[in-house]
mmCIF file of C-alpha atoms in Angstrom:
data_model
loop_
_atom_site.group_PDB
_atom_site.id
_atom_site.type_symbol
_atom_site.label_atom_id
_atom_site.label_comp_id
_atom_site.label_asym_id
_atom_site.label_seq_id
_atom_site.Cartn_x
_atom_site.Cartn_y
_atom_site.Cartn_z
ATOM 1 C CA MET U 1133 -2.584 -11.673 21.593
ATOM 2 C CA ASP U 1134 0.796 -13.189 22.685
ATOM 3 C CA GLU U 1135 -0.598 -15.866 24.661
ATOM 4 C CA PHE U 1136 -3.056 -16.629 21.720
ATOM 5 C CA ILE U 1137 0.145 -16.772 19.124
ATOM 6 C CA SER U 1138 1.787 -19.217 21.766
ATOM 7 C CA ILE U 1139 -0.642 -22.081 21.238
ATOM 8 C CA PRO U 1140 0.945 -24.652 19.324
ATOM 9 C CA TRP U 1141 -1.394 -24.754 16.407
ATOM 10 C CA VAL U 1142 -1.698 -21.238 15.729
ATOM 11 C CA VAL U 1143 1.471 -20.242 13.427
ATOM 12 C CA PRO U 1144 1.382 -23.143 11.360
ATOM 13 C CA THR U 1145 -2.446 -22.261 10.673
ATOM 14 C CA LEU U 1146 -1.399 -18.387 9.938
ATOM 15 C CA ILE U 1147 1.504 -20.068 7.740
ATOM 16 C CA GLY U 1148 -1.607 -21.928 5.986
ATOM 17 C CA PHE U 1149 -3.769 -18.562 5.413
ATOM 18 C CA ALA U 1150 -0.901 -16.243 4.380
ATOM 19 C CA ILE U 1151 0.321 -19.194 1.503
ATOM 20 C CA LEU U 1152 -3.661 -19.070 0.694
ATOM 21 C CA GLY U 1153 -4.123 -15.571 1.002
ATOM 22 C CA LEU U 1154 -0.942 -14.722 -1.379
ATOM 23 C CA LEU U 1155 -2.787 -17.876 -3.968
ATOM 24 C CA ILE U 1156 -5.701 -16.156 -4.179
ATOM 25 C CA THR U 1157 -4.385 -12.563 -4.745
ATOM 26 C CA PHE U 1158 -2.124 -13.340 -7.970
ATOM 27 C CA LEU U 1159 -4.412 -16.258 -9.037
ATOM 28 C CA MET U 1160 -7.447 -13.642 -9.271
ATOM 29 C CA GLU U 1161 -5.212 -11.214 -10.759
ATOM 30 C CA GLN U 1162 -4.165 -13.524 -13.401
ATOM 31 C CA GLY U 1163 -7.688 -14.257 -13.932
ATOM 32 C CA GLN U 1164 -8.337 -10.749 -15.333
ATOM 33 C CA PHE U 1165 -6.730 -11.657 -18.366
ATOM 34 C CA LEU U 1166 -8.770 -14.650 -19.110
ATOM 35 C CA ALA U 1167 -12.131 -12.701 -17.903
ATOM 36 C CA LYS U 1168 -11.387 -10.147 -20.438
ATOM 37 C CA TYR U 1169 -10.378 -12.698 -23.241
ATOM 38 C CA SER U 1170 -13.943 -14.522 -22.412
ATOM 39 C CA GLY U 1171 -15.741 -11.434 -23.122
ATOM 40 C CA TYR U 1172 -13.751 -10.760 -26.136
ATOM 41 C CA ALA U 1173 -14.243 -14.105 -27.181
ATOM 42 C CA GLN U 1174 -18.109 -14.125 -26.534
ATOM 43 C CA ASN U 1175 -18.443 -10.605 -28.008
ATOM 44 C CA LYS U 1176 -19.795 -9.370 -24.524
ATOM 45 C CA VAL U 1177 -16.723 -7.517 -23.427
ATOM 46 C CA ALA U 1178 -18.377 -5.504 -21.110
ATOM 47 C CA ILE U 1179 -19.563 -8.404 -19.124
ATOM 48 C CA GLY U 1180 -15.599 -9.555 -19.262
ATOM 49 C CA TYR U 1181 -14.698 -6.354 -17.865
ATOM 50 C CA ASN U 1182 -16.969 -6.668 -14.931
ATOM 51 C CA ARG U 1183 -15.876 -10.348 -14.326
ATOM 52 C CA ALA U 1184 -12.397 -9.169 -14.088
ATOM 53 C CA MET U 1185 -13.480 -6.054 -11.579
ATOM 54 C CA LYS U 1186 -15.095 -8.996 -9.380
ATOM 55 C CA MET U 1187 -12.005 -10.884 -9.187
ATOM 56 C CA MET U 1188 -9.951 -7.924 -8.526
ATOM 57 C CA VAL U 1189 -12.015 -7.641 -5.620
ATOM 58 C CA GLY U 1190 -11.600 -11.235 -4.566
ATOM 59 C CA GLY U 1191 -8.071 -10.408 -4.692
ATOM 60 C CA ARG U 1192 -8.157 -7.695 -2.193
ATOM 61 C CA VAL U 1193 -10.100 -10.715 0.009
ATOM 62 C CA GLY U 1194 -6.528 -12.694 -0.710
ATOM 63 C CA ALA U 1195 -4.570 -9.949 0.003
ATOM 64 C CA PHE U 1196 -6.017 -9.041 3.512
ATOM 65 C CA LEU U 1197 -5.725 -12.626 4.333
ATOM 66 C CA PHE U 1198 -2.114 -12.690 3.803
ATOM 67 C CA ALA U 1199 -1.375 -9.456 5.161
ATOM 68 C CA MET U 1200 -2.934 -10.486 8.252
ATOM 69 C CA SER U 1201 -1.549 -14.076 8.486
ATOM 70 C CA ILE U 1202 1.875 -12.977 7.587
ATOM 71 C CA SER U 1203 2.193 -9.618 10.200
ATOM 72 C CA LEU U 1204 1.003 -12.088 12.689
ATOM 73 C CA VAL U 1205 3.798 -14.680 11.784
ATOM 74 C CA VAL U 1206 6.072 -11.628 12.121
ATOM 75 C CA GLU U 1207 5.049 -10.647 15.261
ATOM 76 C CA SER U 1208 5.446 -14.184 16.828
ATOM 77 C CA GLY U 1209 9.183 -13.850 16.241
ATOM 78 C CA TYR U 1210 9.470 -15.523 13.314
ATOM 79 C CA SER U 1211 12.926 -15.011 11.805
ATOM 80 C CA ALA U 1212 13.365 -13.287 8.540
ATOM 81 C CA ARG U 1213 14.756 -16.579 7.440
ATOM 82 C CA GLY U 1214 11.876 -18.356 8.606
ATOM 83 C CA VAL U 1215 9.618 -15.536 6.883
ATOM 84 C CA SER U 1216 11.454 -16.164 4.018
ATOM 85 C CA ILE U 1217 10.862 -19.988 3.713
ATOM 86 C CA VAL U 1218 7.314 -19.349 3.961
ATOM 87 C CA VAL U 1219 6.608 -16.948 1.190
ATOM 88 C CA LEU U 1220 9.073 -19.052 -1.160
ATOM 89 C CA SER U 1221 6.459 -21.893 -0.086
ATOM 90 C CA GLY U 1222 3.680 -20.017 -1.345
ATOM 91 C CA VAL U 1223 5.598 -18.849 -4.601
ATOM 92 C CA ALA U 1224 6.410 -21.905 -5.250
ATOM 93 C CA CYS U 1225 2.971 -23.256 -5.374
ATOM 94 C CA LEU U 1226 1.784 -20.137 -7.633
ATOM 95 C CA VAL U 1227 4.148 -20.546 -10.416
ATOM 96 C CA VAL U 1228 2.754 -23.910 -10.651
ATOM 97 C CA CYS U 1229 -0.601 -22.901 -10.447
ATOM 98 C CA GLN U 1230 0.181 -19.965 -13.047
ATOM 99 C CA LEU U 1231 1.868 -22.287 -15.111
ATOM 100 C CA ALA U 1232 -1.231 -24.621 -15.050
ATOM 101 C CA SER U 1233 -3.597 -21.993 -15.970
ATOM 102 C CA ALA U 1234 -1.154 -20.779 -19.337
ATOM 103 C CA LEU U 1235 -1.334 -24.818 -20.220
ATOM 104 C CA VAL U 1236 -5.012 -24.869 -19.940
ATOM 105 C CA PHE U 1237 -5.915 -21.886 -21.742
ATOM 106 C CA ARG U 1238 -3.098 -22.765 -24.660
ATOM 107 C CA ARG U 1239 -4.750 -26.432 -24.765
ATOM 108 C CA GLN U 1240 -8.577 -24.825 -25.346
ATOM 109 C CA GLN U 1241 -7.180 -22.158 -28.004
ATOM 110 C CA LYS U 1242 -4.465 -24.263 -29.478
ATOM 111 C CA GLU U 1243 -5.698 -23.774 -32.879
ATOM 112 C CA ASN U 1244 -6.330 -20.010 -32.433
ATOM 113 C CA ILE U 1245 -2.324 -19.905 -30.939
ATOM 114 C CA LYS U 1246 -0.952 -21.524 -33.947
ATOM 115 C CA ALA U 1247 -2.593 -19.527 -36.231
ATOM 116 C CA ASN U 1248 -0.936 -16.447 -35.019
ATOM 117 C CA ALA U 1249 2.517 -15.602 -34.564
ATOM 118 C CA PRO U 1250 3.199 -13.266 -32.030
ATOM 119 C CA SER U 1251 4.503 -9.794 -32.976
ATOM 120 C CA ARG U 1252 7.811 -8.179 -32.030
ATOM 121 C CA ARG U 1253 5.135 -5.475 -30.265
ATOM 122 C CA ALA U 1254 3.455 -8.308 -28.385
ATOM 123 C CA TRP U 1255 6.855 -9.488 -27.266
ATOM 124 C CA ALA U 1256 7.590 -6.389 -26.113
ATOM 125 C CA PHE U 1257 4.508 -5.863 -23.964
ATOM 126 C CA ALA U 1258 4.791 -8.908 -22.800
ATOM 127 C CA GLY U 1259 8.123 -8.486 -20.945
ATOM 128 C CA ILE U 1260 6.721 -5.314 -19.670
ATOM 129 C CA SER U 1261 3.888 -7.559 -17.959
ATOM 130 C CA ALA U 1262 6.851 -10.164 -16.355
ATOM 131 C CA VAL U 1263 8.150 -6.999 -15.244
ATOM 132 C CA ALA U 1264 5.083 -5.540 -13.602
ATOM 133 C CA GLY U 1265 4.463 -9.012 -12.106
ATOM 134 C CA ILE U 1266 7.896 -8.887 -10.548
ATOM 135 C CA PHE U 1267 7.221 -5.609 -8.648
ATOM 136 C CA ASN U 1268 3.611 -6.793 -7.735
ATOM 137 C CA LEU U 1269 4.939 -9.865 -6.106
ATOM 138 C CA LEU U 1270 8.052 -8.239 -4.621
ATOM 139 C CA GLY U 1271 5.753 -5.537 -3.307
ATOM 140 C CA PHE U 1272 3.679 -8.045 -1.758
ATOM 141 C CA THR U 1273 6.054 -10.144 -0.007
ATOM 142 C CA VAL U 1274 9.707 -8.561 0.448
ATOM 143 C CA PRO U 1275 8.609 -5.808 2.999
ATOM 144 C CA PHE U 1276 7.195 -8.324 5.473
ATOM 145 C CA ILE U 1277 10.789 -10.185 5.077
ATOM 146 C CA LEU U 1278 12.684 -7.195 5.695
ATOM 147 C CA ALA U 1279 10.078 -6.088 8.980
ATOM 148 C CA ALA U 1280 11.208 -9.448 10.697
ATOM 149 C CA GLU U 1281 15.115 -8.614 9.749
ATOM 150 C CA PHE U 1282 14.386 -5.293 11.482
ATOM 151 C CA PRO U 1283 11.679 -5.564 13.831
ATOM 152 C CA ASP U 1284 12.294 -2.088 15.127
ATOM 153 C CA TYR U 1285 11.454 -0.361 11.869
ATOM 154 C CA ARG U 1286 8.654 -3.148 11.063
ATOM 155 C CA LEU U 1287 6.095 -0.873 10.376
ATOM 156 C CA THR U 1288 7.994 1.762 7.851
ATOM 157 C CA LEU U 1289 9.516 -1.190 5.892
ATOM 158 C CA SER U 1290 5.872 -3.208 5.956
ATOM 159 C CA ASN U 1291 5.148 -0.177 3.917
ATOM 160 C CA THR U 1292 7.293 -0.030 1.499
ATOM 161 C CA SER U 1293 5.224 -2.165 -0.495
ATOM 162 C CA VAL U 1294 3.672 0.898 -1.525
ATOM 163 C CA MET U 1295 6.261 1.625 -3.812
ATOM 164 C CA PHE U 1296 6.438 -1.792 -5.484
ATOM 165 C CA ASN U 1297 2.865 -1.547 -6.212
ATOM 166 C CA THR U 1298 2.846 1.748 -7.316
ATOM 167 C CA ILE U 1299 5.213 0.971 -9.934
ATOM 168 C CA PHE U 1300 3.167 -2.343 -11.087
ATOM 169 C CA THR U 1301 -0.279 -0.155 -11.317
ATOM 170 C CA LEU U 1302 1.555 2.276 -13.499
ATOM 171 C CA LEU U 1303 2.788 -0.674 -15.968
ATOM 172 C CA LYS U 1304 -0.292 -2.876 -16.073
ATOM 173 C CA VAL U 1305 -2.798 -0.139 -16.067
ATOM 174 C CA PHE U 1306 -0.998 2.021 -18.317
ATOM 175 C CA VAL U 1307 0.677 0.212 -20.482
ATOM 176 C CA VAL U 1308 -0.548 -3.693 -20.641
ATOM 177 C CA GLU U 1309 -3.698 -2.745 -20.104
ATOM 178 C CA ASN U 1310 -3.924 -0.247 -22.381
ATOM 179 C CA GLU U 1311 -2.450 -2.255 -25.055
ATOM 180 C CA LEU U 1312 -4.964 -5.272 -24.430
ATOM 181 C CA ALA U 1313 -8.183 -3.246 -24.907
ATOM 182 C CA LYS U 1314 -6.590 -1.424 -27.640
ATOM 183 C CA MET U 1315 -6.425 -5.190 -29.231
ATOM 184 C CA ILE U 1316 -10.166 -6.148 -27.863
ATOM 185 C CA ASP U 1317 -11.360 -2.716 -29.642
ATOM 186 C CA LYS U 1318 -9.796 -3.322 -33.084
ATOM 187 C CA ASN U 1319 -10.979 -7.311 -32.504
ATOM 188 C CA SER U 1320 -7.368 -8.550 -33.513
ATOM 189 C CA SER U 1321 -6.418 -11.812 -34.993
ATOM 190 C CA GLN U 1322 -3.710 -11.174 -31.882
ATOM 191 C CA MET U 1323 -5.457 -11.452 -29.139
ATOM 192 C CA PRO U 1324 -5.240 -15.241 -28.151
ATOM 193 C CA ILE U 1325 -1.562 -15.314 -28.568
ATOM 194 C CA PHE U 1326 -1.427 -12.229 -26.523
ATOM 195 C CA THR U 1327 -3.278 -13.238 -23.792
ATOM 196 C CA TYR U 1328 -1.493 -16.441 -23.588
ATOM 197 C CA MET U 1329 1.792 -14.730 -23.423
ATOM 198 C CA LEU U 1330 0.348 -12.308 -20.568
ATOM 199 C CA LEU U 1331 -0.262 -15.400 -18.666
ATOM 200 C CA VAL U 1332 3.369 -16.886 -19.247
ATOM 201 C CA SER U 1333 4.863 -13.665 -18.248
ATOM 202 C CA ARG U 1334 3.541 -13.690 -15.070
ATOM 203 C CA VAL U 1335 4.999 -17.394 -14.399
ATOM 204 C CA VAL U 1336 8.168 -15.925 -15.436
ATOM 205 C CA GLY U 1337 7.974 -13.102 -13.021
ATOM 206 C CA SER U 1338 6.906 -15.377 -10.304
ATOM 207 C CA ALA U 1339 9.719 -17.401 -10.800
ATOM 208 C CA CYS U 1340 12.022 -14.384 -11.074
ATOM 209 C CA VAL U 1341 10.703 -13.427 -7.571
ATOM 210 C CA PHE U 1342 11.033 -16.985 -6.332
ATOM 211 C CA LEU U 1343 14.761 -17.276 -7.513
ATOM 212 C CA THR U 1344 15.740 -13.706 -6.002
ATOM 213 C CA ILE U 1345 14.470 -14.743 -2.577
ATOM 214 C CA TRP U 1346 15.937 -18.312 -2.476
ATOM 215 C CA LEU U 1347 19.261 -16.778 -3.326
ATOM 216 C CA SER U 1348 18.920 -14.307 -0.774
ATOM 217 C CA LEU U 1349 18.913 -16.981 1.729
#
């Protein structure tokens, strides 16, 4: 394995796969909101949720690609600063893609969004969604940075992702997704603006993680 990693092109390739895996994971996660909204708009709620579940599976493939690639980068002897720069590059690309996705949705749903001002309740849930996104992205990236900083404890530190992801899952499933399901069942006129706010909330969350890691360098 050491001989393989020492080949000049291997580590740069692994870095590319790690960034690609990160993008796939989080864009698929954001895409679940779009899939559910599409099902709602077409009056095909079950199909929308099925599409979202397929995206979740795609996200797991991305997570595997990221975890395997970044783990090998850490094992190659990359410094914590080096791993942080790799993560920052991936998160920067993610913010751009998430923002583009939100803007495209806004353009497509311009009239529906303008017709309904967001309620205070929608703002509150969008804020919770942003916090959930922060925990998700931190749990996905920071453990590997810590593993590079403290290689003797890299296995233990890499498993701290479970703590972050548990908080993310609780907030998403029991709070954000619960509210989204209620809106769909009620055929709420707030659905377009709420979906847009959820998309923007993930942009905000990713940007906060980017600044946190960047300031820690």
